[in-house]
mmCIF file of C-alpha atoms in Angstrom:
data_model
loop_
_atom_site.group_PDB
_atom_site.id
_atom_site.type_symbol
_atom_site.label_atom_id
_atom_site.label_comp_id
_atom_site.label_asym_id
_atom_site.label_seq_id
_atom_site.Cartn_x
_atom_site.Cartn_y
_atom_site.Cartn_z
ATOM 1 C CA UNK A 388 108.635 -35.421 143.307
ATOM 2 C CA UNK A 389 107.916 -35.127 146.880
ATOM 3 C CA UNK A 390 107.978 -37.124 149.908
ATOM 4 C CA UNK A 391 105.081 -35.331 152.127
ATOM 5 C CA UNK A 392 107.142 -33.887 155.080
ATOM 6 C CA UNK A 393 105.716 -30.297 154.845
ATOM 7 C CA UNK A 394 108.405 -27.914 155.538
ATOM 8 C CA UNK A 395 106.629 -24.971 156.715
ATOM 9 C CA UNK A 396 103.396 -23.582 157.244
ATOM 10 C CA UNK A 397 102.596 -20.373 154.073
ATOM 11 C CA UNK A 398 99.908 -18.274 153.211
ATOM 12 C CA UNK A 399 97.392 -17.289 150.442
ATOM 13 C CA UNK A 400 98.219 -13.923 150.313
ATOM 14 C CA UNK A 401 96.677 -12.756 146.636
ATOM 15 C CA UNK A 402 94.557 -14.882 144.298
ATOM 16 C CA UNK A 403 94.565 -12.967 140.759
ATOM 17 C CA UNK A 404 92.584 -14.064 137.623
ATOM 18 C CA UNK A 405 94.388 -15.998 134.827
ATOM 19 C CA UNK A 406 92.828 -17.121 131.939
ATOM 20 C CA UNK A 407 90.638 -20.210 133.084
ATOM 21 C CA UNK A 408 92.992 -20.379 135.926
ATOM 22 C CA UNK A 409 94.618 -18.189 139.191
ATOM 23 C CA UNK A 410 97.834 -17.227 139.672
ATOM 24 C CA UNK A 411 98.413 -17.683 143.468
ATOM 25 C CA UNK A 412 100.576 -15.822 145.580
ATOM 26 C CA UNK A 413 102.389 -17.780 148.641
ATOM 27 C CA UNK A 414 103.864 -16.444 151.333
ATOM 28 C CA UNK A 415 106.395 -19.075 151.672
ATOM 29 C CA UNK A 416 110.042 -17.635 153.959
ATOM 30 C CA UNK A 417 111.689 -21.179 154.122
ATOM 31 C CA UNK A 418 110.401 -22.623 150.629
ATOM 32 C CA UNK A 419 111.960 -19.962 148.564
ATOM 33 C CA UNK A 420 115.394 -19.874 150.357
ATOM 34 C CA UNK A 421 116.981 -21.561 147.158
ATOM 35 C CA UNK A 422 113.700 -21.618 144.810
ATOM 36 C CA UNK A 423 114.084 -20.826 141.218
ATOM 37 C CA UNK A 424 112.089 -19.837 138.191
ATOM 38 C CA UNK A 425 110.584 -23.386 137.665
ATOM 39 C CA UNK A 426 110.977 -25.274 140.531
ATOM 40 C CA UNK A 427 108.612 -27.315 141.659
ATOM 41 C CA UNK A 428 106.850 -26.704 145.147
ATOM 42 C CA UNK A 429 103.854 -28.288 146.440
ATOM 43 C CA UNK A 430 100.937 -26.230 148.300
ATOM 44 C CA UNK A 431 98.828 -28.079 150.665
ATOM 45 C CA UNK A 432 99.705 -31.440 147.970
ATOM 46 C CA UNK A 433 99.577 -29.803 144.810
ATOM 47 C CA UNK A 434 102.141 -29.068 142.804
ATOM 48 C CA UNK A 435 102.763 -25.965 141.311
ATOM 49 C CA UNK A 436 105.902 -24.302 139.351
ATOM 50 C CA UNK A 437 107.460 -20.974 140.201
ATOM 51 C CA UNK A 438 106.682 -18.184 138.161
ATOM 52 C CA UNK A 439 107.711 -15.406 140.365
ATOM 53 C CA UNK A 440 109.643 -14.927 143.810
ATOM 54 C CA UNK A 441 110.672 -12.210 146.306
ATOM 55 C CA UNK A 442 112.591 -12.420 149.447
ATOM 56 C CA UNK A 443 109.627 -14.346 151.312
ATOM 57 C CA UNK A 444 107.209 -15.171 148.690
ATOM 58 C CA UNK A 445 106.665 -16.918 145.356
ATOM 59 C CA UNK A 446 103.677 -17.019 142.746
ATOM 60 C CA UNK A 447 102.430 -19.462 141.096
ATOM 61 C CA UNK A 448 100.259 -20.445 138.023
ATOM 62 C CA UNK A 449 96.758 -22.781 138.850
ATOM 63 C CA UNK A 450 94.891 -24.047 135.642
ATOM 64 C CA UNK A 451 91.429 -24.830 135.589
ATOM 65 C CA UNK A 452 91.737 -28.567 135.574
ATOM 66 C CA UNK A 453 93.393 -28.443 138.915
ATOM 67 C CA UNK A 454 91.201 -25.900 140.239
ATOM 68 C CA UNK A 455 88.355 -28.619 139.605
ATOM 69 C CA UNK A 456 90.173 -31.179 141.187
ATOM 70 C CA UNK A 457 91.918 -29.571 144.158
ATOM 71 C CA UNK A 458 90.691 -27.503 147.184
ATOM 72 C CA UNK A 459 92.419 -24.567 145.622
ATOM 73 C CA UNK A 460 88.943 -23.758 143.859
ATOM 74 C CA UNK A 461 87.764 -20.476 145.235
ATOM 75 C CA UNK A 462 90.956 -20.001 147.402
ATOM 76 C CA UNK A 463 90.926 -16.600 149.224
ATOM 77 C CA UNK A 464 93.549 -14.493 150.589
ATOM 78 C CA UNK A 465 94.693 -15.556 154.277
ATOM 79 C CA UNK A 466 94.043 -19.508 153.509
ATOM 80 C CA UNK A 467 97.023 -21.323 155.233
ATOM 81 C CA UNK A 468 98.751 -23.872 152.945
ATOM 82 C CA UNK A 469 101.291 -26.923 153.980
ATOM 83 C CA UNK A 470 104.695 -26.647 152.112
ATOM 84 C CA UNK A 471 107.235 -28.920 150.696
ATOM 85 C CA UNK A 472 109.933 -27.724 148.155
ATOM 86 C CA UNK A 473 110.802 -31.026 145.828
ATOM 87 C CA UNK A 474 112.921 -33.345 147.435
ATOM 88 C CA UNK A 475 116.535 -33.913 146.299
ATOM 89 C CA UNK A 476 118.026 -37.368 144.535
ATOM 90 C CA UNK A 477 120.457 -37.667 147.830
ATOM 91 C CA UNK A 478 118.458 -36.576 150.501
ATOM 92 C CA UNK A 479 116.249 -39.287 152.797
ATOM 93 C CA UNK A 480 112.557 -40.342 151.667
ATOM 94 C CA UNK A 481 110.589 -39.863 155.122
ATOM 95 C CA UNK A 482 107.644 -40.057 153.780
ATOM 96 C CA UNK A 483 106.380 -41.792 150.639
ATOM 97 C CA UNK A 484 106.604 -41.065 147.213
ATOM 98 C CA UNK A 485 104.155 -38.180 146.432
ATOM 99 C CA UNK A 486 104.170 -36.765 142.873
ATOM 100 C CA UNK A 487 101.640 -33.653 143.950
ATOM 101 C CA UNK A 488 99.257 -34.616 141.647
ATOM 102 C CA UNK A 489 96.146 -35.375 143.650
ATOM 103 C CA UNK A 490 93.453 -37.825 142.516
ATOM 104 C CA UNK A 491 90.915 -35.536 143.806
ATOM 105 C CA UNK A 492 89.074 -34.529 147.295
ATOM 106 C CA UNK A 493 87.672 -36.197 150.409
ATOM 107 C CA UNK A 494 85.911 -34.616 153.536
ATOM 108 C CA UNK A 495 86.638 -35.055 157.173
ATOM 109 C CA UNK A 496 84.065 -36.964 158.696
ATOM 110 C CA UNK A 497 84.641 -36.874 162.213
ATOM 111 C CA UNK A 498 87.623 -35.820 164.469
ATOM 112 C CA UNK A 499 88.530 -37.964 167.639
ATOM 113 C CA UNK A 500 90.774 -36.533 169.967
ATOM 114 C CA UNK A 501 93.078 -38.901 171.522
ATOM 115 C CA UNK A 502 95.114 -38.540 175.158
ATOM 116 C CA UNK A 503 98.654 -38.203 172.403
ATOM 117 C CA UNK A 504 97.094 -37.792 168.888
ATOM 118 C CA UNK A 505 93.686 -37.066 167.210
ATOM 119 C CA UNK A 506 91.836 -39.245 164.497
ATOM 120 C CA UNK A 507 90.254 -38.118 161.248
ATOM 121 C CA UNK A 508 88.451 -39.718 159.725
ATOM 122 C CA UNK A 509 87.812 -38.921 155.907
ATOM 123 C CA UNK A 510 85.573 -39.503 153.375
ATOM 124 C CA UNK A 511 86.378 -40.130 150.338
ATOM 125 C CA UNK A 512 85.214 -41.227 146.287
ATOM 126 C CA UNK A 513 84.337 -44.802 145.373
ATOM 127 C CA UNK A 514 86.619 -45.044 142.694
ATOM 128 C CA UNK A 515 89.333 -44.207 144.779
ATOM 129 C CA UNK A 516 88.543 -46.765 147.512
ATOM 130 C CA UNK A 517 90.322 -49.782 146.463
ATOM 131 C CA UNK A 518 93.917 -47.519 145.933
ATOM 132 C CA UNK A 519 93.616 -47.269 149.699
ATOM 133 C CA UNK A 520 94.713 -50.200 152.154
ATOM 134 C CA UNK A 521 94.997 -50.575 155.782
ATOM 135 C CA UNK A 522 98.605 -49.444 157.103
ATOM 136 C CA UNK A 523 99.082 -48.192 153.715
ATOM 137 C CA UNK A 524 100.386 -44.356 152.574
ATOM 138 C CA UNK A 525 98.744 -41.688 151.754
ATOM 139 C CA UNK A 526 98.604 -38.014 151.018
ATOM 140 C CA UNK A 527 96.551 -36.106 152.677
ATOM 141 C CA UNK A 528 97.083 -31.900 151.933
ATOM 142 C CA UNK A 529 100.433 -33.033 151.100
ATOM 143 C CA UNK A 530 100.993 -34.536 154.497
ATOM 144 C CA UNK A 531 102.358 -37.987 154.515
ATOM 145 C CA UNK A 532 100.133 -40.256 156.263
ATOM 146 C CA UNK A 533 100.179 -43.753 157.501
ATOM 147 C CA UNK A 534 96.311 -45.439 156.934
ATOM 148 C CA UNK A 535 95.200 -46.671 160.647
ATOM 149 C CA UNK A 536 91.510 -48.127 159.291
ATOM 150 C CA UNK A 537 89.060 -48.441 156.132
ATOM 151 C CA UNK A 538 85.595 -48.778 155.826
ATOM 152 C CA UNK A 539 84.913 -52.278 154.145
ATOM 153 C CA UNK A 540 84.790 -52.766 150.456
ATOM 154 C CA UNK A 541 80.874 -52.542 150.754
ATOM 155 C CA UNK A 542 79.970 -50.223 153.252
ATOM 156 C CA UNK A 543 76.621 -51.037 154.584
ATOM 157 C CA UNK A 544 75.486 -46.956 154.715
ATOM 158 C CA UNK A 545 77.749 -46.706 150.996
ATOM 159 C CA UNK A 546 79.970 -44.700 152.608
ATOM 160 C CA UNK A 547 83.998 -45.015 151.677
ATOM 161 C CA UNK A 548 86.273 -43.831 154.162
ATOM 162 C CA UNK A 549 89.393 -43.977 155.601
ATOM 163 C CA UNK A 550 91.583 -43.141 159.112
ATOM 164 C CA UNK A 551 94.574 -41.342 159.984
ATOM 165 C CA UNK A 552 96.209 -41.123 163.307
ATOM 166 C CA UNK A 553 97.780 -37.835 163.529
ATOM 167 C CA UNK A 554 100.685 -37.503 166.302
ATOM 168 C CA UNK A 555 101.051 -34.134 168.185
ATOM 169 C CA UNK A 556 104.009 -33.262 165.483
ATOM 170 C CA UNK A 557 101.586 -32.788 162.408
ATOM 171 C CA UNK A 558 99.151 -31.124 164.273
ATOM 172 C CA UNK A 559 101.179 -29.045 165.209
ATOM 173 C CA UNK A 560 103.371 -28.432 161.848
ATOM 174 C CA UNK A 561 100.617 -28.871 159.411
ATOM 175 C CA UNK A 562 97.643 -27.830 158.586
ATOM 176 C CA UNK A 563 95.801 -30.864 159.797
ATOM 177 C CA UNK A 564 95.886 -29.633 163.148
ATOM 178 C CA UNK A 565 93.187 -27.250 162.251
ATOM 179 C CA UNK A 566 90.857 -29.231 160.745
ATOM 180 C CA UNK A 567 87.144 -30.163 161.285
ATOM 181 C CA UNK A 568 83.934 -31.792 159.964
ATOM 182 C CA UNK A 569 83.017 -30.839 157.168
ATOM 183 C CA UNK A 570 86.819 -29.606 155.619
ATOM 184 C CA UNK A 571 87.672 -30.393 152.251
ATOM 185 C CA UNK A 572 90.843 -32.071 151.955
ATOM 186 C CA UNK A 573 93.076 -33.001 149.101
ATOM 187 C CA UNK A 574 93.759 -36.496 148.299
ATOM 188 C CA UNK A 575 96.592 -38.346 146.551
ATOM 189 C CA UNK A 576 96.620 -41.929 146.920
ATOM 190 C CA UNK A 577 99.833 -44.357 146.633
ATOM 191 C CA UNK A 578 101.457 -44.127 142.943
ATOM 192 C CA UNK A 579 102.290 -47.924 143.361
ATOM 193 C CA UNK A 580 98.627 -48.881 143.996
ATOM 194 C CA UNK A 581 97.541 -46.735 141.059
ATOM 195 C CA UNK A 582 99.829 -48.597 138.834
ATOM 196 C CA UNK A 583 98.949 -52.301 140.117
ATOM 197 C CA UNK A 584 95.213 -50.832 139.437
ATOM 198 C CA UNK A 585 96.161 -50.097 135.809
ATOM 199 C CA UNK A 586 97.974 -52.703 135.392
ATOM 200 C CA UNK A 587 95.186 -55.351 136.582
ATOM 201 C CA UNK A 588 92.931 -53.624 133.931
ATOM 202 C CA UNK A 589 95.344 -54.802 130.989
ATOM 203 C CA UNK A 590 95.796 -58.500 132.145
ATOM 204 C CA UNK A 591 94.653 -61.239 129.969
ATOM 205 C CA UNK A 592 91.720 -63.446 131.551
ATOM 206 C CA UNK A 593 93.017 -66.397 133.749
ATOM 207 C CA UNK A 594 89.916 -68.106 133.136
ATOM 208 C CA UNK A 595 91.146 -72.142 133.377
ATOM 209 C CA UNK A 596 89.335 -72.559 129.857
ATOM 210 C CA UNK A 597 91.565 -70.162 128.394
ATOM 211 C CA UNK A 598 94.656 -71.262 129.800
ATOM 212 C CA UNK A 599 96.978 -72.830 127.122
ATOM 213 C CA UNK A 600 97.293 -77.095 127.697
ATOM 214 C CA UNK A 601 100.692 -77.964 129.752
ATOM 215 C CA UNK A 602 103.452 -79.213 127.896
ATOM 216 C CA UNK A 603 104.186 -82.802 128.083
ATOM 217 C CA UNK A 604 108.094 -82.534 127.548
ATOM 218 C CA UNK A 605 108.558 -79.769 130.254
ATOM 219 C CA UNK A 606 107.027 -81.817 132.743
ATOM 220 C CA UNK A 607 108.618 -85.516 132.199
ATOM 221 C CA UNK A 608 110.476 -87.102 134.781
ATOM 222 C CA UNK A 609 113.828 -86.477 133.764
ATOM 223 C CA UNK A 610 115.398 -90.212 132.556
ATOM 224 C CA UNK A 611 118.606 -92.495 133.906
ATOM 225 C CA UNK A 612 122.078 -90.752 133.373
ATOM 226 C CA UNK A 613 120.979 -87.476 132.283
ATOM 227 C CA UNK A 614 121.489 -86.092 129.154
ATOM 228 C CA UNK A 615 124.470 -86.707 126.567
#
């Protein structure tokens, strides 16, 4: 479990073949300070477990399915990476809860610099669309990100998108500082929304025909002296 406050800044600095997967090496100083053999860390909002570590590095194990999912598909030596080791029971939740497991990818429409912060505006699937609300949270590369607008729930031009303000602190501590029309970003959208989505899918109709007839007793005026 994360909260999206990246930690530090790595680096791709070896992508190896593994199966139907990658094993990914990260040059990552303050993530592996106390890192483990299994910890959990996530790169650029996926999370991935510890395989391997050295004094200023760790490696890491990428199956296919995330590969497909993530913008760690054809990742190449030298790609900078946002970092977050997993957060502790006792420490403070800063930004939301992010479980690193991203519901997919969205591209940066357009960039608007502001006089203190810069807009992006992102693109991203129509399923995905209704999980994201206006001053809502979401993940964005692992970056924990307040929602500042969202395209209507029927774009005219069919287009789903979304804004995030970015303050001079994230540009400058993340990756999103970097980024332009056209990037690929990584997307992982409230866990709470998801659930109310799921949820909504299981409940019973509330169609008034199929609502059960009101019971006289509950609803009778109560009589003189109360009960025995």
């Amino acid at each position: 479990m994360f909260t999206g406050i990246v930690e530090e800044i790595g680096e791709i600095t070896a992508v190896e073949p593994s199966g139907d997967g990658v094993r990914v090496t990260v040059k990552a100083p303050k993530a592996v300070t106390d890192a483990a053999h299994g910890d959990s860390i996530s790169v650029s909002g996926v999370c991935l477990t510890v395989v391997d570590q050295g004094a200023d590095w760790f490696t890491a194990d990428v199956m296919r399915q995330t590969l497909d999912m993530s913008t760690l598909f054809g990742v190449t030596e030298g790609r900078p990476v946002n970092l977050e080791r997993a957060t502790v029971a006792h420490g403070r939740l800063g930004g939301h809860i992010v479980q690193g497991h991203i519901d997919g990818t969205g591209e940066v429409l357009d960039v608007r610099p502001g006089a203190q912060w810069r807009v992006l505006r992102i693109g991203l699937p129509a399923a995905l669309a209704p999980l994201v609300v206006d001053k809502g949270s979401i993940a964005v590369d692992g970056v924990s990100l307040t929602v500042s607008d969202a395209s209507p729930a029927a774009p005219a031009d069919g287009v789903h998108w979304f804004e995030v303000s970015l303050i001079p602190e994230t540009l400058a501590a993340t990756t999103l500082g970097g980024r332009v029309p056209g990037d690929r970003v990584n997307l992982e959208t409230d866990i709470l929304a998801r659930h109310v989505q799921r949820l909504l899918a299981f409940a019973p109709s509330t169609d008034s025909t199929t609502l059960a007839p009101e019971d006289p007793a509950a609803t009778a005026a109560p009589t003189e002296g109360g009960s025995a």
